[in-house]
PDB file of C-alpha atoms and ligand atoms in Angstrom:
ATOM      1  CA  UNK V   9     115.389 107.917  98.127  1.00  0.00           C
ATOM      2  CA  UNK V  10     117.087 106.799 101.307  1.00  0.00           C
ATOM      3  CA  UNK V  11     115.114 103.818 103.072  1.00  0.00           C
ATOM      4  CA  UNK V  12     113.254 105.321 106.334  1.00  0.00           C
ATOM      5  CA  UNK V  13     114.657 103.181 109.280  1.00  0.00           C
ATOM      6  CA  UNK V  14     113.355 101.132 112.237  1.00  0.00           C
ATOM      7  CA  UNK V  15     114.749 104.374 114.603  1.00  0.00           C
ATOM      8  CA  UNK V  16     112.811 107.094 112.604  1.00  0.00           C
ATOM      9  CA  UNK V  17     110.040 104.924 111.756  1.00  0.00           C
ATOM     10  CA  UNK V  18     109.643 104.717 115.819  1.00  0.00           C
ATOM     11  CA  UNK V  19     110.032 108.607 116.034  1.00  0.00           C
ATOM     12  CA  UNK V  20     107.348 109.364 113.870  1.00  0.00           C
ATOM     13  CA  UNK V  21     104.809 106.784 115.498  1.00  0.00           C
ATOM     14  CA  UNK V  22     105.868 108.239 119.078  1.00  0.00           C
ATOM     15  CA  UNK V  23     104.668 112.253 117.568  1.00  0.00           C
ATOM     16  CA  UNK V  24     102.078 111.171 115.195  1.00  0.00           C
ATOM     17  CA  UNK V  25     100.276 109.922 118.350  1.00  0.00           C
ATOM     18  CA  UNK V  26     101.245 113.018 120.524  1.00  0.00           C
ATOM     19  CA  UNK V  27      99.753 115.048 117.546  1.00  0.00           C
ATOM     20  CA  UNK V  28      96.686 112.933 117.024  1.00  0.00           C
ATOM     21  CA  UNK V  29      95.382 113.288 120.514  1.00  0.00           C
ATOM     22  CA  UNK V  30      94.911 116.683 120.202  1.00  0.00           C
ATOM     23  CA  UNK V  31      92.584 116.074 117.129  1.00  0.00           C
ATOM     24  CA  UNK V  32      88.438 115.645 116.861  1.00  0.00           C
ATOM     25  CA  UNK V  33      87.321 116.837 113.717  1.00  0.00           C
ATOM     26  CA  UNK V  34      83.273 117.389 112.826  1.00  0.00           C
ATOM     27  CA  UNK V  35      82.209 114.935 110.775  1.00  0.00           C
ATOM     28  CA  UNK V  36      79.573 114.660 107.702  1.00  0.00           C
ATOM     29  CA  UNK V  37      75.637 113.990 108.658  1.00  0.00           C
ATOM     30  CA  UNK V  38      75.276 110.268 108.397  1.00  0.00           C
ATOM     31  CA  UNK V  39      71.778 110.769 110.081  1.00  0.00           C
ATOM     32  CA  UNK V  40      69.822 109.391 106.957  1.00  0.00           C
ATOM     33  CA  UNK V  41      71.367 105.543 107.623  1.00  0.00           C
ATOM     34  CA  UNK V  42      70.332 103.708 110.705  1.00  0.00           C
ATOM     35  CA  UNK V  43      71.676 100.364 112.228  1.00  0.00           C
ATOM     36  CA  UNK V  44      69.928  98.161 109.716  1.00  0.00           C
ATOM     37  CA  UNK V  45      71.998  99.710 106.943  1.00  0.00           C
ATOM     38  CA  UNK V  46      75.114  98.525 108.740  1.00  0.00           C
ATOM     39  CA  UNK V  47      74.671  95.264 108.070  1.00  0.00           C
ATOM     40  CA  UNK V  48      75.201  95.968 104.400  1.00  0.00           C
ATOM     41  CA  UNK V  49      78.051  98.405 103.954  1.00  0.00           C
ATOM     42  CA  UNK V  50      80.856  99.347 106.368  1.00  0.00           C
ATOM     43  CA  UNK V  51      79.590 101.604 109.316  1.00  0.00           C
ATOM     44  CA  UNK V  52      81.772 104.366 109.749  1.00  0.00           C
ATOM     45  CA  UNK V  53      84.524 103.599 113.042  1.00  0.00           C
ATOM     46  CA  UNK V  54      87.693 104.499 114.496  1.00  0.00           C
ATOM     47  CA  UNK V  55      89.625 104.147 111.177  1.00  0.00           C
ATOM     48  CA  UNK V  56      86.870 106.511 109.318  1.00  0.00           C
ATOM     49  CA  UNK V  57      86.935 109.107 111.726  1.00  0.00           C
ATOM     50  CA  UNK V  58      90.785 109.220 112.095  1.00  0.00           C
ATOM     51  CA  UNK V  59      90.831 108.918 108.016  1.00  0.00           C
ATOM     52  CA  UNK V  60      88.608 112.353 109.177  1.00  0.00           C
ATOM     53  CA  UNK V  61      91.131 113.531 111.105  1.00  0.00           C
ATOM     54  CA  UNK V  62      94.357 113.055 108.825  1.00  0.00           C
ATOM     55  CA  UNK V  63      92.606 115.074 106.005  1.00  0.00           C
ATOM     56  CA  UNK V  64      91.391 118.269 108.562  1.00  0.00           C
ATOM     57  CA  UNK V  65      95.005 118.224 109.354  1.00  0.00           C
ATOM     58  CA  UNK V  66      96.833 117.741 106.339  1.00  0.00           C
ATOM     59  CA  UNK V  67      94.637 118.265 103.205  1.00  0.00           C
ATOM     60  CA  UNK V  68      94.004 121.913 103.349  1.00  0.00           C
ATOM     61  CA  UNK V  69      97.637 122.522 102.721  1.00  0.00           C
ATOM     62  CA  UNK V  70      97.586 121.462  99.565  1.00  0.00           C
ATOM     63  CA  UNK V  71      93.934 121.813  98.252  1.00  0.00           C
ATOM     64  CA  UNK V  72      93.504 119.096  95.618  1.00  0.00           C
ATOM     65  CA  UNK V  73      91.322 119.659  92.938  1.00  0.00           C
ATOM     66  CA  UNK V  74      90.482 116.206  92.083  1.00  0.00           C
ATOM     67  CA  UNK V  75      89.924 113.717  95.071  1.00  0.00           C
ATOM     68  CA  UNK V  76      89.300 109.837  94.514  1.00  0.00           C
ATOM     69  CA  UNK V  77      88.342 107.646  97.465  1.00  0.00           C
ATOM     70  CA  UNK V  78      88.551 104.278  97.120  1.00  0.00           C
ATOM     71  CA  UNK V  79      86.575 102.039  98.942  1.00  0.00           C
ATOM     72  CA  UNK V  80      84.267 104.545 100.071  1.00  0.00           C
ATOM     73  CA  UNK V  81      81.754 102.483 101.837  1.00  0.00           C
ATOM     74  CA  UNK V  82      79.517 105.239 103.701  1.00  0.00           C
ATOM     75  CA  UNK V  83      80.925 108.072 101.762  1.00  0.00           C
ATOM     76  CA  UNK V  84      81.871 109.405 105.563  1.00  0.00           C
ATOM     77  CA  UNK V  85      85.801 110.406 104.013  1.00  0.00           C
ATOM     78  CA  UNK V  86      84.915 111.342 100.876  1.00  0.00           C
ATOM     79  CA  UNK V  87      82.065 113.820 101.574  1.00  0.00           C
ATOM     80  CA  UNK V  88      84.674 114.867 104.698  1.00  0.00           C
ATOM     81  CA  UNK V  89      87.465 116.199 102.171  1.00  0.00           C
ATOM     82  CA  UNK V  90      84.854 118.299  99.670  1.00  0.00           C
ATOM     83  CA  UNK V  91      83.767 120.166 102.386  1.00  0.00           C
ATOM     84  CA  UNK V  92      87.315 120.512 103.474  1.00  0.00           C
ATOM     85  CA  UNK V  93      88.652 122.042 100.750  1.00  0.00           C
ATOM     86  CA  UNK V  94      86.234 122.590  98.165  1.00  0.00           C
ATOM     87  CA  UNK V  95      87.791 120.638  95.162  1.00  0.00           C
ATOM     88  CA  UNK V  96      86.617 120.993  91.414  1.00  0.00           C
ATOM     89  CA  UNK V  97      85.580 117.231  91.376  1.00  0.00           C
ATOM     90  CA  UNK V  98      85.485 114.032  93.405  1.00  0.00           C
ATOM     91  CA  UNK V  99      85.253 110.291  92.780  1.00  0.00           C
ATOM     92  CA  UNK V 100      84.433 107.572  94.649  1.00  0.00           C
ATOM     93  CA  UNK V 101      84.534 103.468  93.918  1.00  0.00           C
ATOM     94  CA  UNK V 102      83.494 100.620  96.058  1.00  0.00           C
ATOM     95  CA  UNK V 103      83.620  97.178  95.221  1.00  0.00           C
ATOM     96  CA  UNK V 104      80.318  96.841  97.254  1.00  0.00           C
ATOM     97  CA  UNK V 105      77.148  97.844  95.228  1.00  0.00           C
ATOM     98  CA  UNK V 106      75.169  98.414  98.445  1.00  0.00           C
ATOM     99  CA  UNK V 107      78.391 101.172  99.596  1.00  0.00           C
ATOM    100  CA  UNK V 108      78.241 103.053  96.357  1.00  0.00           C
ATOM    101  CA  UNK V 109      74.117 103.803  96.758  1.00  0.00           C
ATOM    102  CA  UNK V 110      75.114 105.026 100.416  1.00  0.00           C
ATOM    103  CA  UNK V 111      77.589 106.892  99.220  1.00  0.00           C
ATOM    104  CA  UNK V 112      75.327 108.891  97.038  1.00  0.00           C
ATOM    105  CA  UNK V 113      72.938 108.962  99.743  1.00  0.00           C
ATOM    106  CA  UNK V 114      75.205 110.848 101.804  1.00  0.00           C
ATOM    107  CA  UNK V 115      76.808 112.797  99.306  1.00  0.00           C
ATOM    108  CA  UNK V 116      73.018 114.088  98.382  1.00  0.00           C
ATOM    109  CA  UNK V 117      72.155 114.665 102.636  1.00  0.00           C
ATOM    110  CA  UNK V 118      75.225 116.897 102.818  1.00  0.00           C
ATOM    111  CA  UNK V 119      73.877 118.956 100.226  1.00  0.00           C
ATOM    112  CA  UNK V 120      77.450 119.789  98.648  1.00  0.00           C
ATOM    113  CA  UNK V 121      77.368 122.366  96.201  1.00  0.00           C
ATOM    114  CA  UNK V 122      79.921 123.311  92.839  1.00  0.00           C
ATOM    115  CA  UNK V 123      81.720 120.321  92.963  1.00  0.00           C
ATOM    116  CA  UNK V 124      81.543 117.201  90.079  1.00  0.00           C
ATOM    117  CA  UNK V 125      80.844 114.074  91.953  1.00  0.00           C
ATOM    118  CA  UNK V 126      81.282 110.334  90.208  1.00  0.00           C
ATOM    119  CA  UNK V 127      80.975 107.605  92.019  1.00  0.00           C
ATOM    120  CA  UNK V 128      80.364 103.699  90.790  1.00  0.00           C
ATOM    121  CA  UNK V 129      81.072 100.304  91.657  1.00  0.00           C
ATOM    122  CA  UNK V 130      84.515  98.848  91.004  1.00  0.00           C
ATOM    123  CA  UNK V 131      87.108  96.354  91.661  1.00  0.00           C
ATOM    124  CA  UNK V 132      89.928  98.497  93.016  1.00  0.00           C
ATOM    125  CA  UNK V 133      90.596 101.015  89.967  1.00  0.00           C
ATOM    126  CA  UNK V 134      89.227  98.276  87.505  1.00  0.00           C
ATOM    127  CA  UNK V 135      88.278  99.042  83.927  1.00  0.00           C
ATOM    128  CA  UNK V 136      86.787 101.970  82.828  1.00  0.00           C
ATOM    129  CA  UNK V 137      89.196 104.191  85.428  1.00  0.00           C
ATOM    130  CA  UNK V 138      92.689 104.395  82.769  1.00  0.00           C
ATOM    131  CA  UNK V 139      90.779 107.554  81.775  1.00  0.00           C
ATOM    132  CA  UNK V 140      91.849 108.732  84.789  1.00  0.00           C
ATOM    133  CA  UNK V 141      95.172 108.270  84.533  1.00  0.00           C
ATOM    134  CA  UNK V 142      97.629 110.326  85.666  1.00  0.00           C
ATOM    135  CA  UNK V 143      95.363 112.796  86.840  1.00  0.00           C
ATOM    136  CA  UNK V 144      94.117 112.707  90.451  1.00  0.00           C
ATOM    137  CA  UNK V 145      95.711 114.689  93.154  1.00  0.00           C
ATOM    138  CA  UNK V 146      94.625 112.809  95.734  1.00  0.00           C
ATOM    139  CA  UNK V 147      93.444 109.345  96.745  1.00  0.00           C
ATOM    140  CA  UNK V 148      91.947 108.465 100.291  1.00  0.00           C
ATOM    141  CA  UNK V 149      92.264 104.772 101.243  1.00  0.00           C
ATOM    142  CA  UNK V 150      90.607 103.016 103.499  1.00  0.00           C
ATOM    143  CA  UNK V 151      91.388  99.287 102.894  1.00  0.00           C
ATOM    144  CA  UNK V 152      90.170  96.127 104.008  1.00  0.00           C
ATOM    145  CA  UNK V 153      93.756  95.592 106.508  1.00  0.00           C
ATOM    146  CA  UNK V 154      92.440  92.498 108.739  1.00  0.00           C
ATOM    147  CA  UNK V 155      94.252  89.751 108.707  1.00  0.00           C
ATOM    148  CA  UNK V 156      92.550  86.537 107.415  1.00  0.00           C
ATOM    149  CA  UNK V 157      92.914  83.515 105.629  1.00  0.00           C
ATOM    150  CA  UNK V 158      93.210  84.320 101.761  1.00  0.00           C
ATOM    151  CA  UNK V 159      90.363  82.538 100.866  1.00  0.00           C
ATOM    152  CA  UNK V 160      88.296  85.261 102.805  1.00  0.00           C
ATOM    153  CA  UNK V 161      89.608  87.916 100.043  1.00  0.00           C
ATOM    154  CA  UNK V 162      87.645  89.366  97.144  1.00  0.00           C
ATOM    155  CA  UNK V 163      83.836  89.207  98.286  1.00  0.00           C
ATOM    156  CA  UNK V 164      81.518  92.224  96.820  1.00  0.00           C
ATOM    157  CA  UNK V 165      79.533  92.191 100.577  1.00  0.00           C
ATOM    158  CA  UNK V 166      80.095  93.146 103.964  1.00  0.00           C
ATOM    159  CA  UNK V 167      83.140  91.632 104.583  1.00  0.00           C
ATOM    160  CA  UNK V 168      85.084  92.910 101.626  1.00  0.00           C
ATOM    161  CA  UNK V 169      85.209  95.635 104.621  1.00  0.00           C
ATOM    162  CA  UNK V 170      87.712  93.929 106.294  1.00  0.00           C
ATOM    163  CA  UNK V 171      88.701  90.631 104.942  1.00  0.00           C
ATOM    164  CA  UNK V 172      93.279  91.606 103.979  1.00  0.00           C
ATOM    165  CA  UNK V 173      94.033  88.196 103.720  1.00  0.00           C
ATOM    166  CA  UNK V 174      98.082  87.769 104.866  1.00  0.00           C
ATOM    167  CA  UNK V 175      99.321  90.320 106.757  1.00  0.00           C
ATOM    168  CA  UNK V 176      96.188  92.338 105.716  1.00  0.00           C
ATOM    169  CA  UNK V 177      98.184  93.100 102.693  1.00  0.00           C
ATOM    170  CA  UNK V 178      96.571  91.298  99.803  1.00  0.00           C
ATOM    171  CA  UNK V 179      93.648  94.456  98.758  1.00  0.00           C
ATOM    172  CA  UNK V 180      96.451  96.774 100.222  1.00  0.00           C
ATOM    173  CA  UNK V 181      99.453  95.466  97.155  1.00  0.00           C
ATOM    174  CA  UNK V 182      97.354  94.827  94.901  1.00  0.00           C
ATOM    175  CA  UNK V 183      95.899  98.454  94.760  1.00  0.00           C
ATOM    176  CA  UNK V 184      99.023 100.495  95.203  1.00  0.00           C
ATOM    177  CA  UNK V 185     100.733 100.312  91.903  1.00  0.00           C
ATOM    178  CA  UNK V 186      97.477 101.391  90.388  1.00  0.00           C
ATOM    179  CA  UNK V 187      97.001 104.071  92.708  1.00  0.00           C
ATOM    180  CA  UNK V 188     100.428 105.512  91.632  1.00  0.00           C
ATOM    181  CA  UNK V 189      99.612 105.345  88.063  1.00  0.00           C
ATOM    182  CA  UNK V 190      96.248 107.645  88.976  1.00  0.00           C
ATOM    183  CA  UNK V 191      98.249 110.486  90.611  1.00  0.00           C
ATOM    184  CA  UNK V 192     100.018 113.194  89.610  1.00  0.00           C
ATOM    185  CA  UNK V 193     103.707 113.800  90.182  1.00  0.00           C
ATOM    186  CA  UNK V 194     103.019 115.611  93.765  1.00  0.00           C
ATOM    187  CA  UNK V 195      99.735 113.816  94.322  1.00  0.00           C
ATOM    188  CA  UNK V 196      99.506 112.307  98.262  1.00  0.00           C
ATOM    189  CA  UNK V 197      97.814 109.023  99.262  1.00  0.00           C
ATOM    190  CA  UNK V 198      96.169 109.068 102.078  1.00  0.00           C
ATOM    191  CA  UNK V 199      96.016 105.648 103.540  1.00  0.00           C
ATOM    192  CA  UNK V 200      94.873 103.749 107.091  1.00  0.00           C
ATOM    193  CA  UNK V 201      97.225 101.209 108.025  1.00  0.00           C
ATOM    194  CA  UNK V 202      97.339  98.846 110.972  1.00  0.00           C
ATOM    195  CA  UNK V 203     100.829  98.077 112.832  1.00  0.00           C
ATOM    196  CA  UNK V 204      99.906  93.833 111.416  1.00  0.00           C
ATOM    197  CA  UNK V 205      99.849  95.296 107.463  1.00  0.00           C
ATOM    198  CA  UNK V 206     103.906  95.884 108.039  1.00  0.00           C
ATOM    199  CA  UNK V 207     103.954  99.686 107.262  1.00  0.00           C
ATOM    200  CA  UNK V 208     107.620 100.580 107.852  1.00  0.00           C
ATOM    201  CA  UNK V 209     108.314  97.731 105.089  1.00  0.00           C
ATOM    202  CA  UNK V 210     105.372  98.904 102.626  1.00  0.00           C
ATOM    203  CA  UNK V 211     106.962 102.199 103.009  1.00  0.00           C
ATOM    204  CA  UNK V 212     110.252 101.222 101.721  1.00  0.00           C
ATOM    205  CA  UNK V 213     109.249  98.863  99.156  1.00  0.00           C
ATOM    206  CA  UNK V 214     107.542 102.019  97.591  1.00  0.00           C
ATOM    207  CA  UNK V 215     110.147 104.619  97.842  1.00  0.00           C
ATOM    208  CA  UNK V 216     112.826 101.961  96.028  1.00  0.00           C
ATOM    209  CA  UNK V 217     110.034 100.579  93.325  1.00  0.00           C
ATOM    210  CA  UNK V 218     108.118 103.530  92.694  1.00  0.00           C
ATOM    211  CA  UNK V 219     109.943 107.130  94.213  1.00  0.00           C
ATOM    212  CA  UNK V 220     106.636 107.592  97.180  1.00  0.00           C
ATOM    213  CA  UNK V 221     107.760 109.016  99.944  1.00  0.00           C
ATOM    214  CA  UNK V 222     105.690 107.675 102.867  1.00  0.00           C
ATOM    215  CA  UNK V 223     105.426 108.883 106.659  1.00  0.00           C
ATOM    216  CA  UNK V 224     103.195 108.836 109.271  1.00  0.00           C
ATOM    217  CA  UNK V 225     100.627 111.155 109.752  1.00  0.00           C
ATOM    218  CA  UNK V 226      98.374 110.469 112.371  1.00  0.00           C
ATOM    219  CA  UNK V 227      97.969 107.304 114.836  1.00  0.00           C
ATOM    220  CA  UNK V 228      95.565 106.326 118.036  1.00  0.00           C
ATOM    221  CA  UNK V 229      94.753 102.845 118.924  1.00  0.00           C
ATOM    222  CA  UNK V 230      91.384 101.811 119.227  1.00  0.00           C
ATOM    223  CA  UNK V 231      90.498  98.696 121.063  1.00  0.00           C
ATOM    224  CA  UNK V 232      93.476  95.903 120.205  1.00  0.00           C
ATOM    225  CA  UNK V 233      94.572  97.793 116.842  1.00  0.00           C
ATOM    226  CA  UNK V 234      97.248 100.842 116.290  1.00  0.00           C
ATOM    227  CA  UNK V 235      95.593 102.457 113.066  1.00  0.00           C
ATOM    228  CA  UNK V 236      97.848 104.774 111.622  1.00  0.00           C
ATOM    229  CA  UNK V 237      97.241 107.063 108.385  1.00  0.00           C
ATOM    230  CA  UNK V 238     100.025 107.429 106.077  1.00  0.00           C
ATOM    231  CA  UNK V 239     100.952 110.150 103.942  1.00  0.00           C
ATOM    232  CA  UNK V 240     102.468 108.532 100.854  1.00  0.00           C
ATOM    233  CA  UNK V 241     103.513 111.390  98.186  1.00  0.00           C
ATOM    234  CA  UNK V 242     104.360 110.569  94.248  1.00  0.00           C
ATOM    235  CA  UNK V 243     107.376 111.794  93.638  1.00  0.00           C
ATOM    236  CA  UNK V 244     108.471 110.768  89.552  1.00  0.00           C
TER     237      UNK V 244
HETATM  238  C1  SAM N   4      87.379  99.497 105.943  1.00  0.00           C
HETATM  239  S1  SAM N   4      86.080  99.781 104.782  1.00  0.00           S
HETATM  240  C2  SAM N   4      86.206 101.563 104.656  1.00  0.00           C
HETATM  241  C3  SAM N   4      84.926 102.243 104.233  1.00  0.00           C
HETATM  242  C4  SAM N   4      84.963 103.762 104.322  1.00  0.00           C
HETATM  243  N1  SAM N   4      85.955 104.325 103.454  1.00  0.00           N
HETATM  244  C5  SAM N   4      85.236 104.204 105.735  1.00  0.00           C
HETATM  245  O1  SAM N   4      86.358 104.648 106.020  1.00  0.00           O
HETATM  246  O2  SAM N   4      84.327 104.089 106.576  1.00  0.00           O
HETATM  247  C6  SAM N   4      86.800  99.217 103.230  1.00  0.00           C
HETATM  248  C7  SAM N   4      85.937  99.528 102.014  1.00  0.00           C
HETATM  249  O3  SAM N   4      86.647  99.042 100.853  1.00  0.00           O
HETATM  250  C8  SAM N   4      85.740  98.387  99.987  1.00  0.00           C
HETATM  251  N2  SAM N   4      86.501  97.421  99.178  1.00  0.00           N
HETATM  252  C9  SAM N   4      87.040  96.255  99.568  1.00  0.00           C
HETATM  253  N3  SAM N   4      87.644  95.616  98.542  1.00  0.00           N
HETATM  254  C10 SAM N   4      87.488  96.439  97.468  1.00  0.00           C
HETATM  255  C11 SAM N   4      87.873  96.332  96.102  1.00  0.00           C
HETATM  256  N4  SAM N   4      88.525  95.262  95.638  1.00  0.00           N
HETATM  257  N5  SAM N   4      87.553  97.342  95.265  1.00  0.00           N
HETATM  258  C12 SAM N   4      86.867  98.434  95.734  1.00  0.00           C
HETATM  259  N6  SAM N   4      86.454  98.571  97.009  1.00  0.00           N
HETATM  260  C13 SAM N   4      86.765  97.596  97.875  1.00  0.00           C
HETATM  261  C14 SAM N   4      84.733  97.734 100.939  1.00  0.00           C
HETATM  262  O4  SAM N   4      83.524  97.390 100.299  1.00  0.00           O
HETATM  263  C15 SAM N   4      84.585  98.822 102.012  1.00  0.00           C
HETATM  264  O5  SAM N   4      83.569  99.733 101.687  1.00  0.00           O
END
């Protein structure tokens, strides 16, 4: 696959962000948490709601039958995409015990009907997910992409919401391969990026290693970041 290059990689930011402002998609009822909750999972922000918006845009044109969100923290996204498009089933995994009880909360508030729903605590897609494997058609990512000193990596808390260690990278690498080994050939990622995380390289290191082709979907900067979603598609 040809390497996508500083030029293009420019092009698409410049109309991803043209597209994105025309974007505001309804979002799940999170009414059942309040501010107290916060404090013990990630509160749905400007990365979850334009995680919202990439999948209004993008997902129903493919209509996956079996979604997995990974680090799904409120359940915002992952509730967001079965109502979208209806799936068979869904799974969700946090590494956060406190985010996979509110993600059942909100699963149960939305009162979403037909569709299998899994979700349990995890280390990225840590034992007991190979059954799995390849068999997802899509994943939705929402990492932890601050950077921070590496020591600040690998908590089960609150701040295994954000803590990305070097260049925000360290949850982001580690989880990828994995991730390819869940889809199928044809199954799309669905990840948030920040501009600090490096994505033109991450994209290229994954077309040459693995055959994912990776663009950018939708972008808008909120407060000092430029969060991006990228559409990474399994190829081989
Ligand atoms: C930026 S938050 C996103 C939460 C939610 N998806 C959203 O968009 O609002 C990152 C989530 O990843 C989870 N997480 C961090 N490290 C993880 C790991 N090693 N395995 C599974 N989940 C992890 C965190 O607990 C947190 O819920």
């Amino acid at each position: 696959m040809p390497k996508l290059s500083p030029s293009s990689y420019a092009l698409q930011l410049s109309a991803a962000s043209t597209l994105t402002k025309t974007l505001r998609c309804n979002l799940p009822t999170l009414s059942h948490f309040n501010y107290i909750d916060y404090s013990n999972f990630y509160e749905p922000s400007d990365d979850t709601f334009l995680m919202c918006d990439a999948l209004s845009l993008d997902m129903p044109s493919h209509s996956p039958k079996r979604i997995l969100e990974l680090g799904s923290g409120s359940g915002c996204n992952i509730v967001h995409a079965a109502c979208l498009c209806s799936p068979e089933s869904c799974f969700a995994l946090d590494v956060n015990p406190l985010a996979v009880e509110a993600t059942l909360k909100t699963w149960e508030a939305n009162e979403i009907e037909g569709v299998e729903f899994t979700v349990h605590r995890s280390d990225l897609l840590g034992k007991g997910t190979e059954a799995w494997w390849p068999s997802i058609d899509c994943v939705i990512f929402n990492p932890p992409y601050v950077p921070t000193p590496d020591e600040e990596v690998g908590g089960e808390g609150i701040e295994a919401s954000w803590a990305g260690g070097e260049d925000g990278r360290r949850v982001i690498d580690r989880a990828l391969p994995d991730i390819w080994k869940l889809l199928k050939v044809g199954g799309v990622l669905y990840m948030i990026v920040v501009d600090d995380n490096k994505p033109l390289e991450l994209i290229n290191k994954h077309s040459e290693e693995y055959g994912v082709e990776g663009s950018v979907l939708v972008r808008r900067q909120a407060r000092n970041e430029f969060l991006s979603v990228l559409k990474m598609v399994k190829t081989r």
